Amino acid sequence: MVEYRRSSHTIYDIKYHVIWVTKYRYKMLRGKIAERLRDLIRQGCEARKITIVQGSVGKDHV
């Protein structure tokens, strides 16, 4: 069963599909850059209490 978030007057379950692309789709998200980007995204989501359901870092997009 889905875990719903609750507020004083609402019950909700919101999901977003986010794609971030490098300028001109340059293939620069490799190696340490890709690892650092993944870590930064995870830290930002943890700080905002966002659950990542699925994620991947490609060479030119996240």
PDB file of N, CA, C and O in Angstrom:
ATOM      1  N   MET A   1       0.844  -1.179   0.000  1.00  0.00           N
ATOM      2  CA  MET A   1       0.000   0.000   0.000  1.00  0.00           C
ATOM      3  C   MET A   1       0.890   1.244   0.000  1.00  0.00           C
ATOM      4  O   MET A   1       1.945   1.264   0.602  1.00  0.00           O
ATOM      5  N   VAL A   2       0.432   2.260  -0.661  1.00  0.00           N
ATOM      6  CA  VAL A   2       1.177   3.509  -0.784  1.00  0.00           C
ATOM      7  C   VAL A   2       1.141   4.271   0.533  1.00  0.00           C
ATOM      8  O   VAL A   2       0.112   4.329   1.201  1.00  0.00           O
ATOM      9  N   GLU A   3       2.277   4.835   0.911  1.00  0.00           N
ATOM     10  CA  GLU A   3       2.340   5.655   2.113  1.00  0.00           C
ATOM     11  C   GLU A   3       1.986   7.086   1.747  1.00  0.00           C
ATOM     12  O   GLU A   3       2.682   7.732   0.987  1.00  0.00           O
ATOM     13  N   TYR A   4       0.885   7.577   2.257  1.00  0.00           N
ATOM     14  CA  TYR A   4       0.428   8.921   1.949  1.00  0.00           C
ATOM     15  C   TYR A   4       0.968   9.908   2.966  1.00  0.00           C
ATOM     16  O   TYR A   4       1.149   9.570   4.131  1.00  0.00           O
ATOM     17  N   ARG A   5       1.213  11.122   2.526  1.00  0.00           N
ATOM     18  CA  ARG A   5       1.602  12.192   3.442  1.00  0.00           C
ATOM     19  C   ARG A   5       0.334  12.876   3.922  1.00  0.00           C
ATOM     20  O   ARG A   5      -0.628  13.000   3.179  1.00  0.00           O
ATOM     21  N   ARG A   6       0.375  13.328   5.152  1.00  0.00           N
ATOM     22  CA  ARG A   6      -0.819  13.936   5.742  1.00  0.00           C
ATOM     23  C   ARG A   6      -0.499  15.312   6.292  1.00  0.00           C
ATOM     24  O   ARG A   6       0.580  15.556   6.806  1.00  0.00           O
ATOM     25  N   SER A   7      -1.463  16.165   6.164  1.00  0.00           N
ATOM     26  CA  SER A   7      -1.402  17.512   6.712  1.00  0.00           C
ATOM     27  C   SER A   7      -2.676  17.688   7.532  1.00  0.00           C
ATOM     28  O   SER A   7      -3.465  16.762   7.652  1.00  0.00           O
ATOM     29  N   SER A   8      -2.900  18.859   8.071  1.00  0.00           N
ATOM     30  CA  SER A   8      -4.082  19.042   8.917  1.00  0.00           C
ATOM     31  C   SER A   8      -5.397  18.892   8.153  1.00  0.00           C
ATOM     32  O   SER A   8      -6.391  18.448   8.710  1.00  0.00           O
ATOM     33  N   HIS A   9      -5.408  19.219   6.867  1.00  0.00           N
ATOM     34  CA  HIS A   9      -6.645  19.135   6.089  1.00  0.00           C
ATOM     35  C   HIS A   9      -6.493  18.372   4.784  1.00  0.00           C
ATOM     36  O   HIS A   9      -7.401  18.367   3.962  1.00  0.00           O
ATOM     37  N   THR A  10      -5.351  17.712   4.572  1.00  0.00           N
ATOM     38  CA  THR A  10      -5.131  17.032   3.301  1.00  0.00           C
ATOM     39  C   THR A  10      -4.422  15.692   3.488  1.00  0.00           C
ATOM     40  O   THR A  10      -3.740  15.468   4.481  1.00  0.00           O
ATOM     41  N   ILE A  11      -4.604  14.839   2.517  1.00  0.00           N
ATOM     42  CA  ILE A  11      -3.858  13.596   2.397  1.00  0.00           C
ATOM     43  C   ILE A  11      -3.390  13.546   0.955  1.00  0.00           C
ATOM     44  O   ILE A  11      -4.187  13.721   0.036  1.00  0.00           O
ATOM     45  N   TYR A  12      -2.083  13.310   0.737  1.00  0.00           N
ATOM     46  CA  TYR A  12      -1.585  13.379  -0.633  1.00  0.00           C
ATOM     47  C   TYR A  12      -0.398  12.451  -0.868  1.00  0.00           C
ATOM     48  O   TYR A  12       0.240  11.996   0.064  1.00  0.00           O
ATOM     49  N   ASP A  13      -0.168  12.179  -2.132  1.00  0.00           N
ATOM     50  CA  ASP A  13       0.971  11.393  -2.600  1.00  0.00           C
ATOM     51  C   ASP A  13       1.390  12.001  -3.932  1.00  0.00           C
ATOM     52  O   ASP A  13       0.744  11.778  -4.951  1.00  0.00           O
ATOM     53  N   ILE A  14       2.456  12.782  -3.940  1.00  0.00           N
ATOM     54  CA  ILE A  14       2.904  13.485  -5.128  1.00  0.00           C
ATOM     55  C   ILE A  14       4.180  12.834  -5.647  1.00  0.00           C
ATOM     56  O   ILE A  14       5.100  12.560  -4.877  1.00  0.00           O
ATOM     57  N   LYS A  15       4.234  12.607  -6.963  1.00  0.00           N
ATOM     58  CA  LYS A  15       5.433  12.058  -7.596  1.00  0.00           C
ATOM     59  C   LYS A  15       5.813  12.983  -8.750  1.00  0.00           C
ATOM     60  O   LYS A  15       4.960  13.458  -9.480  1.00  0.00           O
ATOM     61  N   TYR A  16       7.119  13.233  -8.908  1.00  0.00           N
ATOM     62  CA  TYR A  16       7.629  14.075  -9.983  1.00  0.00           C
ATOM     63  C   TYR A  16       8.604  13.272 -10.824  1.00  0.00           C
ATOM     64  O   TYR A  16       9.315  12.413 -10.323  1.00  0.00           O
ATOM     65  N   HIS A  17       8.648  13.588 -12.100  1.00  0.00           N
ATOM     66  CA  HIS A  17       9.636  13.007 -13.006  1.00  0.00           C
ATOM     67  C   HIS A  17      10.487  14.175 -13.484  1.00  0.00           C
ATOM     68  O   HIS A  17      10.018  15.023 -14.236  1.00  0.00           O
ATOM     69  N   VAL A  18      11.738  14.220 -13.051  1.00  0.00           N
ATOM     70  CA  VAL A  18      12.616  15.351 -13.340  1.00  0.00           C
ATOM     71  C   VAL A  18      13.770  14.871 -14.215  1.00  0.00           C
ATOM     72  O   VAL A  18      14.400  13.858 -13.933  1.00  0.00           O
ATOM     73  N   ILE A  19      14.030  15.618 -15.292  1.00  0.00           N
ATOM     74  CA  ILE A  19      15.176  15.331 -16.159  1.00  0.00           C
ATOM     75  C   ILE A  19      15.991  16.608 -16.261  1.00  0.00           C
ATOM     76  O   ILE A  19      15.455  17.674 -16.555  1.00  0.00           O
ATOM     77  N   TRP A  20      17.272  16.501 -16.002  1.00  0.00           N
ATOM     78  CA  TRP A  20      18.199  17.636 -16.103  1.00  0.00           C
ATOM     79  C   TRP A  20      19.190  17.302 -17.202  1.00  0.00           C
ATOM     80  O   TRP A  20      19.794  16.235 -17.214  1.00  0.00           O
ATOM     81  N   VAL A  21      19.351  18.229 -18.172  1.00  0.00           N
ATOM     82  CA  VAL A  21      20.193  17.986 -19.347  1.00  0.00           C
ATOM     83  C   VAL A  21      21.296  19.028 -19.389  1.00  0.00           C
ATOM     84  O   VAL A  21      21.065  20.209 -19.123  1.00  0.00           O
ATOM     85  N   THR A  22      22.510  18.613 -19.773  1.00  0.00           N
ATOM     86  CA  THR A  22      23.618  19.555 -19.908  1.00  0.00           C
ATOM     87  C   THR A  22      23.405  20.430 -21.141  1.00  0.00           C
ATOM     88  O   THR A  22      22.699  20.050 -22.077  1.00  0.00           O
ATOM     89  N   LYS A  23      24.030  21.592 -21.146  1.00  0.00           N
ATOM     90  CA  LYS A  23      23.904  22.513 -22.263  1.00  0.00           C
ATOM     91  C   LYS A  23      24.448  21.854 -23.532  1.00  0.00           C
ATOM     92  O   LYS A  23      25.539  21.277 -23.518  1.00  0.00           O
ATOM     93  N   TYR A  24      23.694  21.938 -24.592  1.00  0.00           N
ATOM     94  CA  TYR A  24      24.029  21.329 -25.885  1.00  0.00           C
ATOM     95  C   TYR A  24      24.226  19.820 -25.784  1.00  0.00           C
ATOM     96  O   TYR A  24      24.831  19.212 -26.652  1.00  0.00           O
ATOM     97  N   ARG A  25      23.724  19.220 -24.709  1.00  0.00           N
ATOM     98  CA  ARG A  25      23.840  17.776 -24.464  1.00  0.00           C
ATOM     99  C   ARG A  25      25.289  17.298 -24.519  1.00  0.00           C
ATOM    100  O   ARG A  25      25.586  16.181 -24.946  1.00  0.00           O
ATOM    101  N   TYR A  26      26.218  18.150 -24.051  1.00  0.00           N
ATOM    102  CA  TYR A  26      27.620  17.744 -23.968  1.00  0.00           C
ATOM    103  C   TYR A  26      27.736  16.545 -23.041  1.00  0.00           C
ATOM    104  O   TYR A  26      27.151  16.508 -21.969  1.00  0.00           O
ATOM    105  N   LYS A  27      28.525  15.572 -23.432  1.00  0.00           N
ATOM    106  CA  LYS A  27      28.691  14.345 -22.652  1.00  0.00           C
ATOM    107  C   LYS A  27      29.816  14.528 -21.634  1.00  0.00           C
ATOM    108  O   LYS A  27      30.935  14.105 -21.843  1.00  0.00           O
ATOM    109  N   MET A  28      29.476  15.203 -20.522  1.00  0.00           N
ATOM    110  CA  MET A  28      30.496  15.511 -19.524  1.00  0.00           C
ATOM    111  C   MET A  28      30.194  14.918 -18.152  1.00  0.00           C
ATOM    112  O   MET A  28      30.971  15.079 -17.234  1.00  0.00           O
ATOM    113  N   LEU A  29      29.099  14.219 -17.988  1.00  0.00           N
ATOM    114  CA  LEU A  29      28.745  13.647 -16.692  1.00  0.00           C
ATOM    115  C   LEU A  29      29.309  12.228 -16.596  1.00  0.00           C
ATOM    116  O   LEU A  29      28.593  11.237 -16.709  1.00  0.00           O
ATOM    117  N   ARG A  30      30.598  12.132 -16.382  1.00  0.00           N
ATOM    118  CA  ARG A  30      31.288  10.850 -16.283  1.00  0.00           C
ATOM    119  C   ARG A  30      32.170  10.845 -15.044  1.00  0.00           C
ATOM    120  O   ARG A  30      32.528  11.891 -14.520  1.00  0.00           O
ATOM    121  N   GLY A  31      32.545   9.672 -14.621  1.00  0.00           N
ATOM    122  CA  GLY A  31      33.534   9.503 -13.545  1.00  0.00           C
ATOM    123  C   GLY A  31      33.195  10.252 -12.272  1.00  0.00           C
ATOM    124  O   GLY A  31      32.095  10.144 -11.743  1.00  0.00           O
ATOM    125  N   LYS A  32      34.152  11.033 -11.800  1.00  0.00           N
ATOM    126  CA  LYS A  32      34.002  11.736 -10.523  1.00  0.00           C
ATOM    127  C   LYS A  32      32.926  12.817 -10.591  1.00  0.00           C
ATOM    128  O   LYS A  32      32.274  13.097  -9.592  1.00  0.00           O
ATOM    129  N   ILE A  33      32.729  13.415 -11.765  1.00  0.00           N
ATOM    130  CA  ILE A  33      31.682  14.434 -11.902  1.00  0.00           C
ATOM    131  C   ILE A  33      30.310  13.795 -11.698  1.00  0.00           C
ATOM    132  O   ILE A  33      29.466  14.329 -10.982  1.00  0.00           O
ATOM    133  N   ALA A  34      30.082  12.633 -12.297  1.00  0.00           N
ATOM    134  CA  ALA A  34      28.799  11.936 -12.151  1.00  0.00           C
ATOM    135  C   ALA A  34      28.580  11.506 -10.697  1.00  0.00           C
ATOM    136  O   ALA A  34      27.473  11.638 -10.162  1.00  0.00           O
ATOM    137  N   GLU A  35      29.624  11.011 -10.051  1.00  0.00           N
ATOM    138  CA  GLU A  35      29.504  10.590  -8.651  1.00  0.00           C
ATOM    139  C   GLU A  35      29.184  11.779  -7.749  1.00  0.00           C
ATOM    140  O   GLU A  35      28.335  11.683  -6.862  1.00  0.00           O
ATOM    141  N   ARG A  36      29.876  12.893  -7.970  1.00  0.00           N
ATOM    142  CA  ARG A  36      29.638  14.094  -7.157  1.00  0.00           C
ATOM    143  C   ARG A  36      28.231  14.632  -7.372  1.00  0.00           C
ATOM    144  O   ARG A  36      27.552  15.005  -6.418  1.00  0.00           O
ATOM    145  N   LEU A  37      27.768  14.640  -8.609  1.00  0.00           N
ATOM    146  CA  LEU A  37      26.413  15.104  -8.911  1.00  0.00           C
ATOM    147  C   LEU A  37      25.381  14.225  -8.224  1.00  0.00           C
ATOM    148  O   LEU A  37      24.425  14.726  -7.624  1.00  0.00           O
ATOM    149  N   ARG A  38      25.574  12.908  -8.277  1.00  0.00           N
ATOM    150  CA  ARG A  38      24.651  11.981  -7.623  1.00  0.00           C
ATOM    151  C   ARG A  38      24.608  12.237  -6.119  1.00  0.00           C
ATOM    152  O   ARG A  38      23.537  12.281  -5.511  1.00  0.00           O
ATOM    153  N   ASP A  39      25.777  12.458  -5.508  1.00  0.00           N
ATOM    154  CA  ASP A  39      25.833  12.732  -4.075  1.00  0.00           C
ATOM    155  C   ASP A  39      25.126  14.042  -3.728  1.00  0.00           C
ATOM    156  O   ASP A  39      24.414  14.125  -2.729  1.00  0.00           O
ATOM    157  N   LEU A  40      25.312  15.077  -4.554  1.00  0.00           N
ATOM    158  CA  LEU A  40      24.658  16.359  -4.300  1.00  0.00           C
ATOM    159  C   LEU A  40      23.142  16.257  -4.414  1.00  0.00           C
ATOM    160  O   LEU A  40      22.407  16.836  -3.606  1.00  0.00           O
ATOM    161  N   ILE A  41      22.663  15.509  -5.390  1.00  0.00           N
ATOM    162  CA  ILE A  41      21.220  15.320  -5.537  1.00  0.00           C
ATOM    163  C   ILE A  41      20.663  14.573  -4.336  1.00  0.00           C
ATOM    164  O   ILE A  41      19.619  14.940  -3.787  1.00  0.00           O
ATOM    165  N   ARG A  42      21.363  13.537  -3.892  1.00  0.00           N
ATOM    166  CA  ARG A  42      20.907  12.781  -2.716  1.00  0.00           C
ATOM    167  C   ARG A  42      20.884  13.659  -1.463  1.00  0.00           C
ATOM    168  O   ARG A  42      19.938  13.598  -0.677  1.00  0.00           O
ATOM    169  N   GLN A  43      21.909  14.488  -1.271  1.00  0.00           N
ATOM    170  CA  GLN A  43      21.952  15.375  -0.099  1.00  0.00           C
ATOM    171  C   GLN A  43      20.805  16.372  -0.130  1.00  0.00           C
ATOM    172  O   GLN A  43      20.161  16.626   0.886  1.00  0.00           O
ATOM    173  N   GLY A  44      20.544  16.946  -1.296  1.00  0.00           N
ATOM    174  CA  GLY A  44      19.449  17.901  -1.422  1.00  0.00           C
ATOM    175  C   GLY A  44      18.104  17.271  -1.144  1.00  0.00           C
ATOM    176  O   GLY A  44      17.240  17.863  -0.477  1.00  0.00           O
ATOM    177  N   CYS A  45      17.915  16.055  -1.625  1.00  0.00           N
ATOM    178  CA  CYS A  45      16.650  15.353  -1.382  1.00  0.00           C
ATOM    179  C   CYS A  45      16.493  14.980   0.091  1.00  0.00           C
ATOM    180  O   CYS A  45      15.401  15.094   0.653  1.00  0.00           O
ATOM    181  N   GLU A  46      17.566  14.549   0.722  1.00  0.00           N
ATOM    182  CA  GLU A  46      17.502  14.218   2.148  1.00  0.00           C
ATOM    183  C   GLU A  46      17.170  15.450   2.980  1.00  0.00           C
ATOM    184  O   GLU A  46      16.385  15.374   3.922  1.00  0.00           O
ATOM    185  N   ALA A  47      17.747  16.595   2.634  1.00  0.00           N
ATOM    186  CA  ALA A  47      17.506  17.823   3.386  1.00  0.00           C
ATOM    187  C   ALA A  47      16.044  18.255   3.289  1.00  0.00           C
ATOM    188  O   ALA A  47      15.497  18.846   4.218  1.00  0.00           O
ATOM    189  N   ARG A  48      15.395  17.939   2.172  1.00  0.00           N
ATOM    190  CA  ARG A  48      13.999  18.340   1.959  1.00  0.00           C
ATOM    191  C   ARG A  48      13.022  17.199   2.197  1.00  0.00           C
ATOM    192  O   ARG A  48      11.843  17.297   1.873  1.00  0.00           O
ATOM    193  N   LYS A  49      13.519  16.084   2.728  1.00  0.00           N
ATOM    194  CA  LYS A  49      12.718  14.889   3.024  1.00  0.00           C
ATOM    195  C   LYS A  49      12.007  14.375   1.776  1.00  0.00           C
ATOM    196  O   LYS A  49      10.836  14.027   1.800  1.00  0.00           O
ATOM    197  N   ILE A  50      12.754  14.320   0.661  1.00  0.00           N
ATOM    198  CA  ILE A  50      12.241  13.807  -0.600  1.00  0.00           C
ATOM    199  C   ILE A  50      12.784  12.392  -0.779  1.00  0.00           C
ATOM    200  O   ILE A  50      13.969  12.151  -0.588  1.00  0.00           O
ATOM    201  N   THR A  51      11.923  11.462  -1.153  1.00  0.00           N
ATOM    202  CA  THR A  51      12.322  10.088  -1.387  1.00  0.00           C
ATOM    203  C   THR A  51      12.582   9.894  -2.871  1.00  0.00           C
ATOM    204  O   THR A  51      11.725  10.189  -3.698  1.00  0.00           O
ATOM    205  N   ILE A  52      13.754   9.388  -3.215  1.00  0.00           N
ATOM    206  CA  ILE A  52      14.078   9.083  -4.608  1.00  0.00           C
ATOM    207  C   ILE A  52      13.626   7.654  -4.878  1.00  0.00           C
ATOM    208  O   ILE A  52      14.099   6.714  -4.252  1.00  0.00           O
ATOM    209  N   VAL A  53      12.699   7.488  -5.812  1.00  0.00           N
ATOM    210  CA  VAL A  53      12.183   6.171  -6.143  1.00  0.00           C
ATOM    211  C   VAL A  53      13.132   5.462  -7.104  1.00  0.00           C
ATOM    212  O   VAL A  53      13.453   4.297  -6.934  1.00  0.00           O
ATOM    213  N   GLN A  54      13.605   6.182  -8.117  1.00  0.00           N
ATOM    214  CA  GLN A  54      14.532   5.625  -9.091  1.00  0.00           C
ATOM    215  C   GLN A  54      15.340   6.765  -9.678  1.00  0.00           C
ATOM    216  O   GLN A  54      14.820   7.857  -9.886  1.00  0.00           O
ATOM    217  N   GLY A  55      16.614   6.528  -9.952  1.00  0.00           N
ATOM    218  CA  GLY A  55      17.430   7.567 -10.534  1.00  0.00           C
ATOM    219  C   GLY A  55      18.603   6.999 -11.295  1.00  0.00           C
ATOM    220  O   GLY A  55      19.033   5.874 -11.041  1.00  0.00           O
ATOM    221  N   SER A  56      19.104   7.784 -12.239  1.00  0.00           N
ATOM    222  CA  SER A  56      20.296   7.377 -12.971  1.00  0.00           C
ATOM    223  C   SER A  56      20.990   8.612 -13.525  1.00  0.00           C
ATOM    224  O   SER A  56      20.358   9.627 -13.782  1.00  0.00           O
ATOM    225  N   VAL A  57      22.300   8.513 -13.694  1.00  0.00           N
ATOM    226  CA  VAL A  57      23.100   9.595 -14.257  1.00  0.00           C
ATOM    227  C   VAL A  57      23.664   9.085 -15.578  1.00  0.00           C
ATOM    228  O   VAL A  57      24.426   8.126 -15.605  1.00  0.00           O
ATOM    229  N   GLY A  58      23.237   9.708 -16.688  1.00  0.00           N
ATOM    230  CA  GLY A  58      23.769   9.367 -18.002  1.00  0.00           C
ATOM    231  C   GLY A  58      24.946  10.275 -18.330  1.00  0.00           C
ATOM    232  O   GLY A  58      25.354  11.109 -17.535  1.00  0.00           O
ATOM    233  N   LYS A  59      25.499  10.134 -19.522  1.00  0.00           N
ATOM    234  CA  LYS A  59      26.640  10.950 -19.915  1.00  0.00           C
ATOM    235  C   LYS A  59      26.255  12.409 -20.156  1.00  0.00           C
ATOM    236  O   LYS A  59      27.063  13.302 -19.999  1.00  0.00           O
ATOM    237  N   ASP A  60      24.982  12.633 -20.539  1.00  0.00           N
ATOM    238  CA  ASP A  60      24.547  13.987 -20.846  1.00  0.00           C
ATOM    239  C   ASP A  60      23.250  14.383 -20.159  1.00  0.00           C
ATOM    240  O   ASP A  60      22.676  15.434 -20.449  1.00  0.00           O
ATOM    241  N   HIS A  61      22.739  13.558 -19.271  1.00  0.00           N
ATOM    242  CA  HIS A  61      21.508  13.904 -18.547  1.00  0.00           C
ATOM    243  C   HIS A  61      21.386  13.110 -17.246  1.00  0.00           C
ATOM    244  O   HIS A  61      22.046  12.104 -17.068  1.00  0.00           O
ATOM    245  N   VAL A  62      20.538  13.625 -16.384  1.00  0.00           N
ATOM    246  CA  VAL A  62      20.247  12.973 -15.101  1.00  0.00           C
ATOM    247  C   VAL A  62      18.757  12.687 -15.060  1.00  0.00           C
ATOM    248  O   VAL A  62      17.951  13.524 -15.413  1.00  0.00           O
TER     249      VAL A  62
END
